CSV table of N, CA and C in Angstrom, one decimal:
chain,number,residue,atom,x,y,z
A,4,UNK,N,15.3,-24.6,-4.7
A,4,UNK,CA,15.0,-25.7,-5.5
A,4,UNK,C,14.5,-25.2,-6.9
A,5,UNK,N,15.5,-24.6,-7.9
A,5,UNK,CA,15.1,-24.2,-9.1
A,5,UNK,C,14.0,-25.4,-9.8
A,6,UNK,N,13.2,-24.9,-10.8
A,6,UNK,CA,13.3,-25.8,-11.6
A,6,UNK,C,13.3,-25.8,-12.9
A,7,UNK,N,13.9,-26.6,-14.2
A,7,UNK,CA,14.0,-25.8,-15.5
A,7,UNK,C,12.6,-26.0,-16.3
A,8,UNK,N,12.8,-24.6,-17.0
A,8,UNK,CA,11.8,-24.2,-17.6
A,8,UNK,C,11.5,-25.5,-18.6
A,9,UNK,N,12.9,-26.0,-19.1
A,9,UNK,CA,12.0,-27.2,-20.0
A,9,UNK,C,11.9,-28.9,-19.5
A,10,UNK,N,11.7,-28.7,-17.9
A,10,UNK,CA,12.1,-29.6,-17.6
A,10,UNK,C,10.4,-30.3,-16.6
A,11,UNK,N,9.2,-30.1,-17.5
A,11,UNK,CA,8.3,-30.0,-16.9
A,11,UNK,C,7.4,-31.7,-16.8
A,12,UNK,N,8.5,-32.6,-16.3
A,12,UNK,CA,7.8,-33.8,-16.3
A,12,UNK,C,7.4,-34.2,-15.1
A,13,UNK,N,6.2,-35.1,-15.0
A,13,UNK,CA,5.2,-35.6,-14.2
A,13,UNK,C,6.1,-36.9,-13.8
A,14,UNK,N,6.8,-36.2,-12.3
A,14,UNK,CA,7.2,-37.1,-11.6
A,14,UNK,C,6.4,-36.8,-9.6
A,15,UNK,N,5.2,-36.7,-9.6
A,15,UNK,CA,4.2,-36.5,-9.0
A,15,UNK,C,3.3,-37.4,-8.2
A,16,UNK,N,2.6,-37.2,-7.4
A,16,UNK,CA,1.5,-38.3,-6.8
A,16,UNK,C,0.4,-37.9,-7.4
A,17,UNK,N,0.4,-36.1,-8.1
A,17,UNK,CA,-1.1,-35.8,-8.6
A,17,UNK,C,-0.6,-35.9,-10.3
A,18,UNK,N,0.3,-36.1,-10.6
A,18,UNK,CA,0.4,-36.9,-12.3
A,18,UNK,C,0.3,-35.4,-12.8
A,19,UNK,N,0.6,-34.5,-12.2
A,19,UNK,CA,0.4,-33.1,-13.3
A,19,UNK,C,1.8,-32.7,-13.5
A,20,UNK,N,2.0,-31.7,-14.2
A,20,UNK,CA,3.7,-31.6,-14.6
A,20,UNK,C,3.6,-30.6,-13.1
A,21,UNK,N,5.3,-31.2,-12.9
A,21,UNK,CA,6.1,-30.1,-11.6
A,21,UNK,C,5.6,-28.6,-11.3
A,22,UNK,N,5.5,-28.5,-13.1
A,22,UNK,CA,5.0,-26.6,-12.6
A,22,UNK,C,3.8,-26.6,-11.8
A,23,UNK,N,3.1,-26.9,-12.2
A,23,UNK,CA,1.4,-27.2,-12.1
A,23,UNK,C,1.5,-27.5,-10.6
A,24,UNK,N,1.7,-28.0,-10.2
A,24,UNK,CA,1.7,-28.6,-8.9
A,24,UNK,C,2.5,-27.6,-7.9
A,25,UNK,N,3.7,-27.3,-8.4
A,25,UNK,CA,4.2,-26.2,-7.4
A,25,UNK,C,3.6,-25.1,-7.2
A,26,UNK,N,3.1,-24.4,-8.8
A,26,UNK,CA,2.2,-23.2,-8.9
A,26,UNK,C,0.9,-23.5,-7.8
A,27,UNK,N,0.1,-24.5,-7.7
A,27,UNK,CA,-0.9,-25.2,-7.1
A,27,UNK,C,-0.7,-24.9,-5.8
A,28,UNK,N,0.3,-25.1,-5.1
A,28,UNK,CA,0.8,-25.1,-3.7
A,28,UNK,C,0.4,-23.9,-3.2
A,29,UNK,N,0.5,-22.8,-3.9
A,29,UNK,CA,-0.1,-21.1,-3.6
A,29,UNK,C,-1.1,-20.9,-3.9
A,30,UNK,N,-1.9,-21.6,-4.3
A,30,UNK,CA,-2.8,-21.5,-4.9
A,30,UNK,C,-4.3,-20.8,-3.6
A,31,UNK,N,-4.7,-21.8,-2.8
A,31,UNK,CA,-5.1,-21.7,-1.4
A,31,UNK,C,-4.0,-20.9,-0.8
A,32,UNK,N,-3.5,-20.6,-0.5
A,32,UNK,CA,-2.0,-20.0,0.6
A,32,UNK,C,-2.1,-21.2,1.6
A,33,UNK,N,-1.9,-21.2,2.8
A,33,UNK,CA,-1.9,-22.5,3.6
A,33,UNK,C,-2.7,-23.5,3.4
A,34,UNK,N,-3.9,-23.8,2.8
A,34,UNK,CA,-4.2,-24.8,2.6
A,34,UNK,C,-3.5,-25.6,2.1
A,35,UNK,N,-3.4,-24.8,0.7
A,35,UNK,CA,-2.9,-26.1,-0.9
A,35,UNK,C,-1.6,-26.3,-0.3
A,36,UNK,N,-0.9,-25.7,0.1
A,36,UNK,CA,0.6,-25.9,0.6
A,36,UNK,C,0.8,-27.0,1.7
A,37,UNK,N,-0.5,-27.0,2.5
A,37,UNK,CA,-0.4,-28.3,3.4
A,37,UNK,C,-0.8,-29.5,2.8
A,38,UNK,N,-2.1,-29.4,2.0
A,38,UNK,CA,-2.3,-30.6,1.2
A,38,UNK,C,-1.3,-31.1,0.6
A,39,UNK,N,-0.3,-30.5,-0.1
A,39,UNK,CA,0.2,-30.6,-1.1
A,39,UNK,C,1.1,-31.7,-0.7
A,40,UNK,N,1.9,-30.4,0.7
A,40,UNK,CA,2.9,-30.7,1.4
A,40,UNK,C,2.6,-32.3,2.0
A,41,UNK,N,1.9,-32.7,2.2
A,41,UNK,CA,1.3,-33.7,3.3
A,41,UNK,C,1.3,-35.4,1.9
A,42,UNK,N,0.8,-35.0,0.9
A,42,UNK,CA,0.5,-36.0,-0.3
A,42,UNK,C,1.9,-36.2,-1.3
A,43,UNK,N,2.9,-35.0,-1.4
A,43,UNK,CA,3.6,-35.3,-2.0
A,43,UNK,C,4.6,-35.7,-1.3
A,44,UNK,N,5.5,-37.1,-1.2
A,44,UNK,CA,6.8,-37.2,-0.4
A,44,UNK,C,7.8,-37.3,-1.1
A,45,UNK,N,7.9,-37.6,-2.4
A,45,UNK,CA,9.4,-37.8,-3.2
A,45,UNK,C,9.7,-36.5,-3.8
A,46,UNK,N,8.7,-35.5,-4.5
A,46,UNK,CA,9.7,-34.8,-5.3
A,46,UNK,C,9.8,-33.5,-4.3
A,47,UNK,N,11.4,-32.7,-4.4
A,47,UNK,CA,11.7,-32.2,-3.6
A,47,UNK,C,11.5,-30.7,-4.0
A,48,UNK,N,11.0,-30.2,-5.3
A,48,UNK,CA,10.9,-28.9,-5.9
A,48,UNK,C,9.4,-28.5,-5.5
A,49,UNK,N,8.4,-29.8,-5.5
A,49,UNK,CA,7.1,-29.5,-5.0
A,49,UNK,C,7.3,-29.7,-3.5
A,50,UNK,N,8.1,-29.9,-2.9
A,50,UNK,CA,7.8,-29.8,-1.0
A,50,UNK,C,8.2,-29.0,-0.9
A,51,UNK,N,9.1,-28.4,-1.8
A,51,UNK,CA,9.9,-26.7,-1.3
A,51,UNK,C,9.3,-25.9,-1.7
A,52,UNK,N,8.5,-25.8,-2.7
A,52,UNK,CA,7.3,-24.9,-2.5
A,52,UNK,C,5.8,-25.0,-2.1
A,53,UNK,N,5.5,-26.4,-1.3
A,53,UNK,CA,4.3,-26.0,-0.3
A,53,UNK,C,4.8,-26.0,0.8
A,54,UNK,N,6.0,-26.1,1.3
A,54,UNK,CA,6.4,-26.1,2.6
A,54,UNK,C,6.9,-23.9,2.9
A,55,UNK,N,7.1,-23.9,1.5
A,55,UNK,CA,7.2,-22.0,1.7
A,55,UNK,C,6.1,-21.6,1.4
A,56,UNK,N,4.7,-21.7,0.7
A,56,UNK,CA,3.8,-21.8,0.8
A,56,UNK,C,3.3,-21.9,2.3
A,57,UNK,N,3.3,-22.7,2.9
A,57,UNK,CA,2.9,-23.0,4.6
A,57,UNK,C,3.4,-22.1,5.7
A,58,UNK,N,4.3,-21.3,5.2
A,58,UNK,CA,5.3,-20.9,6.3
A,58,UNK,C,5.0,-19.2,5.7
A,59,UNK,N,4.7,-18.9,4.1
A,59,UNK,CA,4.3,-17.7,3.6
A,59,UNK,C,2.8,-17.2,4.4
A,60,UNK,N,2.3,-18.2,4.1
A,60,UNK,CA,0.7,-18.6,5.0
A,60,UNK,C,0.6,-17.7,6.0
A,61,UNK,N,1.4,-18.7,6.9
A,61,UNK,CA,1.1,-18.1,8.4
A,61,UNK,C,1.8,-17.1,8.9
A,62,UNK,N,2.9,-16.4,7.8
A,62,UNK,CA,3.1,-15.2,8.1
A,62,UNK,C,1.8,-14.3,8.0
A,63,UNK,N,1.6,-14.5,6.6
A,63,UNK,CA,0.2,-13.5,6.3
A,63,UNK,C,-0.7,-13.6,7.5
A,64,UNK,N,-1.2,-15.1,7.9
A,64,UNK,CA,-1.9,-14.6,8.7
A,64,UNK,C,-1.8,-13.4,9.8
A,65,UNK,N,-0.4,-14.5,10.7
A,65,UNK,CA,-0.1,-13.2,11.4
A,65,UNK,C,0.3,-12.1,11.7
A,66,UNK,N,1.3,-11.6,10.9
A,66,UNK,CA,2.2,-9.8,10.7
A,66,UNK,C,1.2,-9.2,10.7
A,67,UNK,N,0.6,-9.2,9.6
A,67,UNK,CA,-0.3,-7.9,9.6
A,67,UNK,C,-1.6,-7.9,10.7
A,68,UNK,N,-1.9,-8.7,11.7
A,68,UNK,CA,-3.0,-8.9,12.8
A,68,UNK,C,-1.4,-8.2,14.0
A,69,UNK,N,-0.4,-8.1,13.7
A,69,UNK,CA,0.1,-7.5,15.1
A,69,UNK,C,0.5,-5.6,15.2
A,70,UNK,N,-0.4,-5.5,13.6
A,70,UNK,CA,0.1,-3.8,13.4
A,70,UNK,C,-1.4,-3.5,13.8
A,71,UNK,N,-2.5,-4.6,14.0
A,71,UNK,CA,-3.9,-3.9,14.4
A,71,UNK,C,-4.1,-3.8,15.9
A,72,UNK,N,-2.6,-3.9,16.6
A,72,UNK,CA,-2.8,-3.4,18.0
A,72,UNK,C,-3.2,-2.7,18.1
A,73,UNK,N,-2.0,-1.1,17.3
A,73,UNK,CA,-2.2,-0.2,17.9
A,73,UNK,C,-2.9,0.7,16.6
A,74,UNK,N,-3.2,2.2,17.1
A,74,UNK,CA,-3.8,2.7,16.1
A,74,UNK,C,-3.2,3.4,14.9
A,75,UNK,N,-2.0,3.8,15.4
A,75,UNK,CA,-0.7,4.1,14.8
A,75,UNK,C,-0.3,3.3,13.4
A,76,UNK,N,0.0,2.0,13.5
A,76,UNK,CA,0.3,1.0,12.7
A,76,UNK,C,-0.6,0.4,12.3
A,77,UNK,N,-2.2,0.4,12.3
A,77,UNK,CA,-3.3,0.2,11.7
A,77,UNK,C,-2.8,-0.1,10.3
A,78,UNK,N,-2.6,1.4,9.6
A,78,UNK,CA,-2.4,1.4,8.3
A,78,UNK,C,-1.8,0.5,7.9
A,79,UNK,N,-0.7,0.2,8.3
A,79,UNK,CA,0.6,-0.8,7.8
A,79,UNK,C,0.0,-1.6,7.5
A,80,UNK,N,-1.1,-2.6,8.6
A,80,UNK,CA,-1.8,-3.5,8.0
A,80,UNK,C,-1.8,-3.8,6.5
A,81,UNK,N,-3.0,-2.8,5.9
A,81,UNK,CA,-2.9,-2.6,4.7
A,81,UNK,C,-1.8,-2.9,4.3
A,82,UNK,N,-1.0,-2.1,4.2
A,82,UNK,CA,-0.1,-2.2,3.1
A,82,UNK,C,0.5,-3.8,3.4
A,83,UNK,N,1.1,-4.0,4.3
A,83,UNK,CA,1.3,-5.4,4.4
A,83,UNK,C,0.9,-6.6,3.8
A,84,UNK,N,-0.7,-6.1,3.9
A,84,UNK,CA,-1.0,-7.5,3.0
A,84,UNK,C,-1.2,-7.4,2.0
A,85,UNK,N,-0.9,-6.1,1.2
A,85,UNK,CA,-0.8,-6.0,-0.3
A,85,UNK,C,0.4,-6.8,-0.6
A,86,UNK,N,1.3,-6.0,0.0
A,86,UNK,CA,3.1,-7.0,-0.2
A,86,UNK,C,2.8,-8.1,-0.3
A,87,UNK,N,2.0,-9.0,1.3
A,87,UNK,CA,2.0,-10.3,0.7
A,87,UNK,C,1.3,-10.6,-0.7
A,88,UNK,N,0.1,-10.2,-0.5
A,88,UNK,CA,-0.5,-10.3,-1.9
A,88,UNK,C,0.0,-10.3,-3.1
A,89,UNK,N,1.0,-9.4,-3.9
A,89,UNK,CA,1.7,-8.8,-4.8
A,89,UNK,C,2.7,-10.2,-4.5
A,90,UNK,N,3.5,-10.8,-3.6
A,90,UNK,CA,4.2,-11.3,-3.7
A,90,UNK,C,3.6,-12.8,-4.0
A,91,UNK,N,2.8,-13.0,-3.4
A,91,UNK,CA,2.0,-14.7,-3.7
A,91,UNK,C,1.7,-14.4,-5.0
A,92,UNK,N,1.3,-13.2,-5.8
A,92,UNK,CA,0.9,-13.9,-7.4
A,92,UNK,C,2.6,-14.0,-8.1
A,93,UNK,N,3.4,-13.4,-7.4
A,93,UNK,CA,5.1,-13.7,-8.5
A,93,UNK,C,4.7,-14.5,-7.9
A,94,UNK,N,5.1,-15.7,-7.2
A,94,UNK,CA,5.0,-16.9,-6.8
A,94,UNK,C,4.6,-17.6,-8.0
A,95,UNK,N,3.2,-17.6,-7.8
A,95,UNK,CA,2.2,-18.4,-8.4
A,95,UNK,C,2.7,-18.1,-9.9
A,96,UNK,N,3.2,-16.9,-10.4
A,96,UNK,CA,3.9,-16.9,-12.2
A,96,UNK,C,4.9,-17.1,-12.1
A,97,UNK,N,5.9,-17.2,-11.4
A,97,UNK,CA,7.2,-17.4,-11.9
A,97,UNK,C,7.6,-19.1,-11.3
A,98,UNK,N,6.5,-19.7,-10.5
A,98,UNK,CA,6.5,-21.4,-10.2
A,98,UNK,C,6.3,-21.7,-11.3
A,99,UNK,N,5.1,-21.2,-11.7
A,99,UNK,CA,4.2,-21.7,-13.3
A,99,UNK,C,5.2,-21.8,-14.6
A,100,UNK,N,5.9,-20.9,-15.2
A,100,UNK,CA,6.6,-20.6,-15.6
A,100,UNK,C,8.2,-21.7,-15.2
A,101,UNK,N,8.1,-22.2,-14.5
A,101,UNK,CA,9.1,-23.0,-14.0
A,101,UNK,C,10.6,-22.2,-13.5
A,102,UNK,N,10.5,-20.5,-13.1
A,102,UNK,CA,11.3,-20.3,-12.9
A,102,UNK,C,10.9,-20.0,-11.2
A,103,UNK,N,12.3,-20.0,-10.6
A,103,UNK,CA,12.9,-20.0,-9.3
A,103,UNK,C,12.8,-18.4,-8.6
A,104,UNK,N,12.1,-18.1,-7.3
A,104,UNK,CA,11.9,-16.8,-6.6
A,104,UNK,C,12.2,-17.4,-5.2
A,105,UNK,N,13.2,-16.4,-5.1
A,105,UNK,CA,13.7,-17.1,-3.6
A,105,UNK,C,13.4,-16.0,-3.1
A,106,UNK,N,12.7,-15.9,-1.6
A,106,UNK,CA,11.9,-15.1,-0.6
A,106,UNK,C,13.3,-15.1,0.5
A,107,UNK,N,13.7,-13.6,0.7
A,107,UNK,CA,14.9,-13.9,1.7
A,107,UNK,C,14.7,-14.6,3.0
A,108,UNK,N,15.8,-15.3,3.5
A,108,UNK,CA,15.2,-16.1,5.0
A,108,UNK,C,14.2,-16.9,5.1
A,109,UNK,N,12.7,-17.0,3.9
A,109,UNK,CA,12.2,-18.1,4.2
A,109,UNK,C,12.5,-19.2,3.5
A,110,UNK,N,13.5,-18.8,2.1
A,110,UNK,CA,13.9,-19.7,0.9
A,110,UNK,C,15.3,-20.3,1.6
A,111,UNK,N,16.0,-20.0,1.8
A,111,UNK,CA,17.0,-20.6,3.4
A,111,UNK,C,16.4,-22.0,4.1
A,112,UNK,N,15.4,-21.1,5.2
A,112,UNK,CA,15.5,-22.0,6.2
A,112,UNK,C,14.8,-23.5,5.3
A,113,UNK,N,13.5,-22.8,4.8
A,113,UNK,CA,12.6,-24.3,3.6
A,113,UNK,C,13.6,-25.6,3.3
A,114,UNK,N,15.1,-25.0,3.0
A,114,UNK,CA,16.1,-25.5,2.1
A,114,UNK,C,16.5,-26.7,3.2
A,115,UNK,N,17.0,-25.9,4.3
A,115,UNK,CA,17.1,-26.3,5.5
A,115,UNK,C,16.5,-27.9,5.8
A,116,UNK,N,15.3,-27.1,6.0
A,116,UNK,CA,14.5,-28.6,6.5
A,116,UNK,C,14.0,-29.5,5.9
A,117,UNK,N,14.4,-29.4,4.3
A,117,UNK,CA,14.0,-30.3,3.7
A,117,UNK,C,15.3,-31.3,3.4
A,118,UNK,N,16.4,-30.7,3.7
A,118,UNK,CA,17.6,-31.8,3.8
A,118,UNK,C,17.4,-32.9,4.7
């Protein structure tokens, strides 16, 4: 669900422009994506990014808690959640910015279930 950079109008339940609101969605990681997700019903560029927002979420939470099994993959942890980290702020700039970052397989399926 691109959306254009000059195309930033307030068609919203929270009256802010598209960017603002999609950017917002990452903002909390699972929180703002479920509020978001939960208050916004009509426009479809803001549910496709708190609904990947929601689903980014609970990756984070979990991936990196199943490398602290063992001792071996401890590390990974780290790094793992730097990726996610590094990756939630493109999010958060290139939403803001009104341009489009598709995450492989989770920008898919989002598409998916919002049809």
């Amino acid at each position: 669900m691109p959306t254009n950079k000059k195309n930033h109008k307030k068609t919203n339940t929270l009256s802010l422009p598209d960017n603002t609101v999609s950017a917002l969605t990452y903002s909390l990681t699972l929180l703002s994506g479920l509020i978001i997700f939960l208050l916004e019903k009509d426009n479809k560029t803001i549910r496709f990014h708190a609904l990947q927002a929601i689903i980014l979420g609970v990756l984070w939470m979990v991936l990196p808690k199943l490398f602290l099994f063992t001792l071996i993959l401890a590390p990974l942890a780290i790094l793992l959640n730097l990726v996610f980290l590094v990756i939630w702020i493109i999010l958060i700039v290139k939403t803001y910015k009104g341009e489009n970052f598709d995450l492989p397989i989770i920008s898919n399926w989002v598409r998916k279930q919002l049809k």
